PDB file of C-alpha atoms in Angstrom:
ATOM      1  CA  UNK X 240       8.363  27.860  16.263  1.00 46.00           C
ATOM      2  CA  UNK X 241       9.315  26.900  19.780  1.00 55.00           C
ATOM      3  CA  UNK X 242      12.122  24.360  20.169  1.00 70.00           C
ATOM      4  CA  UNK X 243      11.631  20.751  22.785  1.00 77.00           C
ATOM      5  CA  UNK X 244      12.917  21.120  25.612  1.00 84.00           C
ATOM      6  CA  UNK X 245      16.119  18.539  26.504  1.00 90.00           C
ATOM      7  CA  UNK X 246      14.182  16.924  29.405  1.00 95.00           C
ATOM      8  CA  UNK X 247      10.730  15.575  29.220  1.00 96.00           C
ATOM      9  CA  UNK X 248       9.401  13.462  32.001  1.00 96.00           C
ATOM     10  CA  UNK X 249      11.808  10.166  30.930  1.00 96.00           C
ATOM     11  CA  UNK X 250      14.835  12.012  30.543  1.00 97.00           C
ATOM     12  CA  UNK X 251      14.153  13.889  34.163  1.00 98.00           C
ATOM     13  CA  UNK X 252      13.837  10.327  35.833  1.00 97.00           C
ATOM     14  CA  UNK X 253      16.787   8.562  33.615  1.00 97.00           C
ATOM     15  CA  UNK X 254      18.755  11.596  35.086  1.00 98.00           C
ATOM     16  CA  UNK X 255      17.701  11.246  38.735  1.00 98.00           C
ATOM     17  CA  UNK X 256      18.878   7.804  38.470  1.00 98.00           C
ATOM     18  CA  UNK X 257      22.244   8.053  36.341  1.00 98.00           C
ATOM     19  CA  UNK X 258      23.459  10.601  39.209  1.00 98.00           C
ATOM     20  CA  UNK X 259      22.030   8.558  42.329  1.00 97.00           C
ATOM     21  CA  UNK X 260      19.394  10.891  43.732  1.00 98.00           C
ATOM     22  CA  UNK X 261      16.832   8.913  45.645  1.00 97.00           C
ATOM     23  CA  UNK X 262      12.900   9.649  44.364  1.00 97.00           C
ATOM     24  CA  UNK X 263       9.897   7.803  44.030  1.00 96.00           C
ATOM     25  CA  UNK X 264       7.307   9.332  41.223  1.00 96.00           C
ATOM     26  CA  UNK X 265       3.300   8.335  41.557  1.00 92.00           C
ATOM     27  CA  UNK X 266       0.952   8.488  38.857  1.00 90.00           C
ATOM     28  CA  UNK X 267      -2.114   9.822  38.738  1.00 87.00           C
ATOM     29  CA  UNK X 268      -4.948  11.583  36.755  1.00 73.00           C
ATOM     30  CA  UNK X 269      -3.853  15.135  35.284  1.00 82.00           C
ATOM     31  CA  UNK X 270      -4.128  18.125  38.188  1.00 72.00           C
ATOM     32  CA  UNK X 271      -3.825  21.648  37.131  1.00 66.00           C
ATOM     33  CA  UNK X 272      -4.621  23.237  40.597  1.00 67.00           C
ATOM     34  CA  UNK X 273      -3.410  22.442  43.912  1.00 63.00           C
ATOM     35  CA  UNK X 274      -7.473  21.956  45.098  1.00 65.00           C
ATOM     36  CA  UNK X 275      -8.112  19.507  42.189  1.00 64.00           C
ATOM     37  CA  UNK X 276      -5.318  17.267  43.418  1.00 61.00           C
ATOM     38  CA  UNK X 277      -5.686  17.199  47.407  1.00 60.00           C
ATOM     39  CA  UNK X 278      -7.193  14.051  47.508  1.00 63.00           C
ATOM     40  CA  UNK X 279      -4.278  12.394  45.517  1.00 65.00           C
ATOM     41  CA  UNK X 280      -1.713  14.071  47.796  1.00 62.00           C
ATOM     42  CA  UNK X 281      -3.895  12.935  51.178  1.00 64.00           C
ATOM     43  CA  UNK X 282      -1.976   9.396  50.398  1.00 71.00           C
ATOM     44  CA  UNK X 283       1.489  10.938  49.441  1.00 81.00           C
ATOM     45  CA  UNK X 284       3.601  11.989  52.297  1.00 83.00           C
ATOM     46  CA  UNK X 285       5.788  15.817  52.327  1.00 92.00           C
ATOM     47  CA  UNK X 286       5.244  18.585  51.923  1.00 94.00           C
ATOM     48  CA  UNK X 287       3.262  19.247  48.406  1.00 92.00           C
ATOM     49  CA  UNK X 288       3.713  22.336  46.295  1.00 94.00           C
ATOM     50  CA  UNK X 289       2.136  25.092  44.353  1.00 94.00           C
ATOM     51  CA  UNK X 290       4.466  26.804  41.304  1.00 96.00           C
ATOM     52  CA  UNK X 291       3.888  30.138  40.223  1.00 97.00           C
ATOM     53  CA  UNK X 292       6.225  31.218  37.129  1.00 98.00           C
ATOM     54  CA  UNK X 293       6.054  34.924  37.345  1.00 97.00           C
ATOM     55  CA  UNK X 294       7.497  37.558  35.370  1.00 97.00           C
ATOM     56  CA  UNK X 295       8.629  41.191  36.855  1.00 95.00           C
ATOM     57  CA  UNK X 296       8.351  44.681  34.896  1.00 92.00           C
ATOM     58  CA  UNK X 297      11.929  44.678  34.075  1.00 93.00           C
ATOM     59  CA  UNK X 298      11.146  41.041  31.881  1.00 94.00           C
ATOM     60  CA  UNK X 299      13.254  38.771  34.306  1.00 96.00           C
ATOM     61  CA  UNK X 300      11.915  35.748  35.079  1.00 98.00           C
ATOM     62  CA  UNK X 301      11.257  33.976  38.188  1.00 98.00           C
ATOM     63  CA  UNK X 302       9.774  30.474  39.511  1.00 98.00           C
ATOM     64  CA  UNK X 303       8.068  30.640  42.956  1.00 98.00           C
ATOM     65  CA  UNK X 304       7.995  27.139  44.435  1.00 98.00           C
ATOM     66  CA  UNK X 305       5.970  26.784  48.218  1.00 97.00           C
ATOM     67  CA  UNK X 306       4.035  24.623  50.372  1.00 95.00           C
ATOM     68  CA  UNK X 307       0.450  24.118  48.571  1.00 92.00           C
ATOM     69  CA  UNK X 308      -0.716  25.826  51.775  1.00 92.00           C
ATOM     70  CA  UNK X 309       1.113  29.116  51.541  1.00 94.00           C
ATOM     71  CA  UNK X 310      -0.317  32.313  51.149  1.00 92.00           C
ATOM     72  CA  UNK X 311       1.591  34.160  48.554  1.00 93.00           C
ATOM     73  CA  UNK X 312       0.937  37.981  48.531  1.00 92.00           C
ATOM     74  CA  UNK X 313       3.626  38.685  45.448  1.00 91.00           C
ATOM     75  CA  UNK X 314       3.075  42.383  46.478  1.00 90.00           C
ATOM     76  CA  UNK X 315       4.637  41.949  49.194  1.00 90.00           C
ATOM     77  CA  UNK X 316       7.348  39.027  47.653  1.00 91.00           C
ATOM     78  CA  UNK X 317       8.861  41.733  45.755  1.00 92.00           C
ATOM     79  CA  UNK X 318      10.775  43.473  48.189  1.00 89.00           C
ATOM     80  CA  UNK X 319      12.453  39.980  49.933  1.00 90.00           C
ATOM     81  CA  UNK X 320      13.117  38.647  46.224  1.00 92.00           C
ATOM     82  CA  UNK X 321      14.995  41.408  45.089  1.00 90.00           C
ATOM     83  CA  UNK X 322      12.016  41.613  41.878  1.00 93.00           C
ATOM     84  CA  UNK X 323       9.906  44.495  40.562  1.00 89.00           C
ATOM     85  CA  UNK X 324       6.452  44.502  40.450  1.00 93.00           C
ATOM     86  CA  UNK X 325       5.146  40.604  39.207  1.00 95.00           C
ATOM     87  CA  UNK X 326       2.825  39.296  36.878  1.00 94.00           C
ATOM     88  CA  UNK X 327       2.102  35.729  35.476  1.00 95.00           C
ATOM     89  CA  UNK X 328       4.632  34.394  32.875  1.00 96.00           C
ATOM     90  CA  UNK X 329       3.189  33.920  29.349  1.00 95.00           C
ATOM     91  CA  UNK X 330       3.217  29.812  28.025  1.00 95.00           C
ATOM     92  CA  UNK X 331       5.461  30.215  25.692  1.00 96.00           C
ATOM     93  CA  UNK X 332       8.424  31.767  28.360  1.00 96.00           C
ATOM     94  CA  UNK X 333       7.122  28.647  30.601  1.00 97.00           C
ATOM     95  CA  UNK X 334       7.994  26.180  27.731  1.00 97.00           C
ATOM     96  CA  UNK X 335      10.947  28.216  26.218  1.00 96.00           C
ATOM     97  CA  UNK X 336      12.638  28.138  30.011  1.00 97.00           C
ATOM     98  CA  UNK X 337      11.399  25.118  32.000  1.00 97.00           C
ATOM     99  CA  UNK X 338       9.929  22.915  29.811  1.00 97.00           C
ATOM    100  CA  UNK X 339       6.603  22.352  30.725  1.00 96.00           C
ATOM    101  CA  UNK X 340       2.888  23.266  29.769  1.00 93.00           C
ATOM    102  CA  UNK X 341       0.367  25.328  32.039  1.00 92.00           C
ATOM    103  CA  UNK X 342      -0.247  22.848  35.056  1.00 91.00           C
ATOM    104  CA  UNK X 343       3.080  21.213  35.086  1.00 94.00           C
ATOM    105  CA  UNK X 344       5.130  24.418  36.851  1.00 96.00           C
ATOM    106  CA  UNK X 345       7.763  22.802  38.946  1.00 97.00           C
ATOM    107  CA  UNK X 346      11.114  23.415  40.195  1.00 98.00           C
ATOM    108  CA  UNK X 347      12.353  20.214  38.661  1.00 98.00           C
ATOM    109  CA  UNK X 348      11.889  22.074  35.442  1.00 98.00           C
ATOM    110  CA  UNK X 349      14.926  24.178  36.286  1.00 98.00           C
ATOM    111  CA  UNK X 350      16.908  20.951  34.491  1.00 98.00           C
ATOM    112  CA  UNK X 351      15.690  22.772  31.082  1.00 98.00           C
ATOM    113  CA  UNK X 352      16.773  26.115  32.383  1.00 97.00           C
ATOM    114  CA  UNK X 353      20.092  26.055  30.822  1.00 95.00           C
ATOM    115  CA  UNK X 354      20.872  29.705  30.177  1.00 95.00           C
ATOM    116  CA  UNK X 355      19.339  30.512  33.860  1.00 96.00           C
ATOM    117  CA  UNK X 356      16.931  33.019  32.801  1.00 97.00           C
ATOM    118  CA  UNK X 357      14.893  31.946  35.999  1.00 98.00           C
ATOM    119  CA  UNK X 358      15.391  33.213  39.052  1.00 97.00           C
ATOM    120  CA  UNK X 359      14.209  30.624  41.442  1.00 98.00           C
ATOM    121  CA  UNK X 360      12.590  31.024  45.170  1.00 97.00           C
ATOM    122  CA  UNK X 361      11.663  28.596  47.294  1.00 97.00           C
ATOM    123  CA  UNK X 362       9.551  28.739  50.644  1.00 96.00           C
ATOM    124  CA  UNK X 363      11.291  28.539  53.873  1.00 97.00           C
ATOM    125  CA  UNK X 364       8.708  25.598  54.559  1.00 96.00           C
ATOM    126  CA  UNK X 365       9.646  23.471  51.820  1.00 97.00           C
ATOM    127  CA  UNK X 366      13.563  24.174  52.561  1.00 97.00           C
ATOM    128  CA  UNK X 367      13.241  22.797  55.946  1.00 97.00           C
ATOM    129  CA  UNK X 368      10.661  19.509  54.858  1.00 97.00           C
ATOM    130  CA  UNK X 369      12.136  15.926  55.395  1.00 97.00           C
ATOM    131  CA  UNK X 370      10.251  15.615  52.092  1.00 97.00           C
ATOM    132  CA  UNK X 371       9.192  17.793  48.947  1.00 97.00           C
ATOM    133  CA  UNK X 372       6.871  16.565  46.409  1.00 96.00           C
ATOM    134  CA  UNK X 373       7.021  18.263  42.381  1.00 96.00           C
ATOM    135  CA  UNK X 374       5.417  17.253  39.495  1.00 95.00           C
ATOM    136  CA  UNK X 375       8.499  15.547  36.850  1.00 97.00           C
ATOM    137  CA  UNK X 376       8.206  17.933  34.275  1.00 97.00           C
ATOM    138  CA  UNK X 377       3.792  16.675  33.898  1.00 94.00           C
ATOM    139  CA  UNK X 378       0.618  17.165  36.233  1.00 92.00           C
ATOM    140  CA  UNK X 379       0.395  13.125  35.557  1.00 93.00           C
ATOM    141  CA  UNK X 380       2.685  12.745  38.196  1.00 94.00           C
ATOM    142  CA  UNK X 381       4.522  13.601  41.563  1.00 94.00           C
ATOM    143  CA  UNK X 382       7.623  13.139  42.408  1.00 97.00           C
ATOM    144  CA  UNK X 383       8.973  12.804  46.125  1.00 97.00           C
ATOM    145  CA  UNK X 384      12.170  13.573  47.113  1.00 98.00           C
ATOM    146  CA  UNK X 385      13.666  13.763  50.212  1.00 98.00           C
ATOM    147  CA  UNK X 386      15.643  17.211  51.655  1.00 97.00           C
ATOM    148  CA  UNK X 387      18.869  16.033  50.418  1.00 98.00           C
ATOM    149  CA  UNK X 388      17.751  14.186  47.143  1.00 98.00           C
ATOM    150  CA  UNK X 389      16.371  17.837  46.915  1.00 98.00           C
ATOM    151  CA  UNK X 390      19.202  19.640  47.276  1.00 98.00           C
ATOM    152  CA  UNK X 391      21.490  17.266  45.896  1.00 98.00           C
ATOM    153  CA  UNK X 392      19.186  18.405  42.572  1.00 98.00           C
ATOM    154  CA  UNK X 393      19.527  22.026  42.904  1.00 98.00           C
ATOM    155  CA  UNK X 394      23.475  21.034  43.559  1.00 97.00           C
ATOM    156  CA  UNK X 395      23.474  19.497  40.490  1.00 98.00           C
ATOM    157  CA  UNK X 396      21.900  22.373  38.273  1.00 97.00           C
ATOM    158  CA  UNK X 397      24.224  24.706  40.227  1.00 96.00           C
ATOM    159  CA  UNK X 398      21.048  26.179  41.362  1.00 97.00           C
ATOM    160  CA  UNK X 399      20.976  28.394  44.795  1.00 96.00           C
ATOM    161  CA  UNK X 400      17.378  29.246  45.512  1.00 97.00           C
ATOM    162  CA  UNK X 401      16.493  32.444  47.441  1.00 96.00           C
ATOM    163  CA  UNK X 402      14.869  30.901  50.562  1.00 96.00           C
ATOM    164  CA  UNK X 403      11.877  33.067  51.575  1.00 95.00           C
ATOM    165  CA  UNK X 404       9.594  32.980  54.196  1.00 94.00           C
ATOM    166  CA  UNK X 405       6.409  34.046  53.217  1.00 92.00           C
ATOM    167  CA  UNK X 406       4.273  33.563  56.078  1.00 87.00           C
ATOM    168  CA  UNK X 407       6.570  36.241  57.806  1.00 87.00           C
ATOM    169  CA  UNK X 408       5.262  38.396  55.292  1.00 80.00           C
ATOM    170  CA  UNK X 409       2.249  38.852  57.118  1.00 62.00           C
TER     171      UNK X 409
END
């Protein structure tokens, strides 16, 4: 039996607001790929996102988060993250460490990360957006935030992503 996580999408914006950071979340039908929800994000200015929470051979745990346009050879990824060979986290890790279903992958669900059992990377292109756009903690919604509401967040969760830039993979 699998416990609730301590944020859900209400608690994630009553938090935003109670320590000031700046965001404004849109509703929309559910998306569980970045190609079903282009046309929602064609209105939506940033940078949008894909999340990929991965798991390595040695069992850590680690939450991908890039541009929705980024190619993402994880071969590769390995050897700039500092991870062993990658494969797709199971649901019940996903829920157990961020939160959130299949679909809903975001690095906003680092909030229900408490005993920081996810390693979290982020894409050189979304570090250096004026704006970033996640899902708050369901594919019902996007939130946008802007670089430093963004980083004000990871501040917050005393989170210090490893900044990657995977198109210099190539």
């Amino acid at each position: 039996m699998t416990t609730e996580p301590a944020f859900d999408r209400e608690t994630l914006t009553d938090w935003l607001k109670a320590n000031g950071v700046a965001h404004t979340t849109h509703d929309h039908r559910a998306v569980f790929r970045v190609e079903e929800g282009l046309d929602l994000k064609a209105d939506l200015p940033g940078a949008h996102t894909k999340n990929l929470f991965l798991k390595d051979h040695k069992g850590r745990l680690w939450l991908i988060s890039a541009r929705q346009d980024t190619v993402i050879d994880l071969k590769r990824a390995t050897g700039v993250m500092g991870s062993g060979r990658l494969s797709f986290g199971n649901e019940t890790l996903m829920w157990e460490t961020l939160g959130v279903r299949p679909g809903s992958v975001t690095a906003l669900g680092l909030i229900n990360d408490t005993d920081r059992r996810v390693t979290f990377v982020l894409d050189q292109r979304l570090w250096d957006a004026d704006i970033v756009n996640f899902h708050p903690l369901t594919n019902t919604a996007t939130t946008a935030l802007d670089q430093a509401a963004f980083r004000r967040v990871l501040e917050l969760l005393g989170r210090e992503p490893v900044v990657v830039d995977f198109g210099a993979l190539d």
